[in-house]
Amino acid sequence: EDQVTQSPEALRLQEGESSSLNCSYTVSGLRGLFWYRQDPGKGPEFLFTLYSAGEEKEKERLKATLTKKESFLHITAPKPEDSATYLCAVHGGSAAGNKLTFGGGTRVLVKP
Amino acid sequence: EAQVTQNPRYLITVTGKKLTVTCSQNMNHEYMSWYRQDPGLGLRQIYYSMNVEVTDKGDVPEGYKVSRKEKRNFPLILESPSPNQTSLYFCASSPFPGQGQETQYFGPGTRLLVL
């Protein structure tokens, strides 16, 4: 069974203080790893898809990287508007069909 | 505007009273799915559909039914709701049936309370 664990559960940052979020996963053949941002009371918003170890993607102050066992979401010089819950999800091997398994998320609060 | 819509947004009901939450997307996506989100448990997939008349179970399908008669609609049916189905529900759609999951667009959510 696919498993996804995110850490830390919560992260408080000062504006401009860079940090990284971790997503550890166990899957039988990774078909895709996804990062989403979720604001309170809203649906998740897609950020990135990573497919293979060594792959990196960037969007504004966010950069996602992937290894064989984990993914990192780096937030560089965050601003208060980066405050949100960040979710990681994996699409496992063929035995999992087309199910998507989410981690518990990391709540990020960026203080001015 | 590309979007996934859900109705109702809020619903209070009683145990055993059948209900349907509708989901519609205007992006001609093949892949659609339903999730529930609970504190401490995160987002869990209930059912998904790769195309019209093709549906499959996610991780927590018990107590739910779905149908996909049209490409744009994917209703979630609770035949006999129970209090443990109180949750925040999200519908989502994706344009890539082969990969299935990339760039999923989520709806705004339906907050359900079962008394």
mmCIF file of N, CA and C in Angstrom, chain B residues 23 29 62 110:
data_model
loop_
_atom_site.group_PDB
_atom_site.id
_atom_site.type_symbol
_atom_site.label_atom_id
_atom_site.label_comp_id
_atom_site.label_asym_id
_atom_site.label_seq_id
_atom_site.Cartn_x
_atom_site.Cartn_y
_atom_site.Cartn_z
ATOM 1 N N CYS B 23 -21.113 17.181 -9.026
ATOM 2 C CA CYS B 23 -19.815 17.706 -9.449
ATOM 3 C C CYS B 23 -19.842 17.840 -10.957
ATOM 4 N N HIS B 29 -12.407 17.066 -19.292
ATOM 5 C CA HIS B 29 -11.461 16.131 -18.709
ATOM 6 C C HIS B 29 -12.013 14.723 -18.658
ATOM 7 N N GLU B 62 -16.326 2.774 1.099
ATOM 8 C CA GLU B 62 -17.478 2.216 1.818
ATOM 9 C C GLU B 62 -18.496 3.299 2.153
ATOM 10 N N THR B 110 -17.453 20.630 -0.460
ATOM 11 C CA THR B 110 -18.797 20.528 0.116
ATOM 12 C C THR B 110 -18.633 20.088 1.560
#
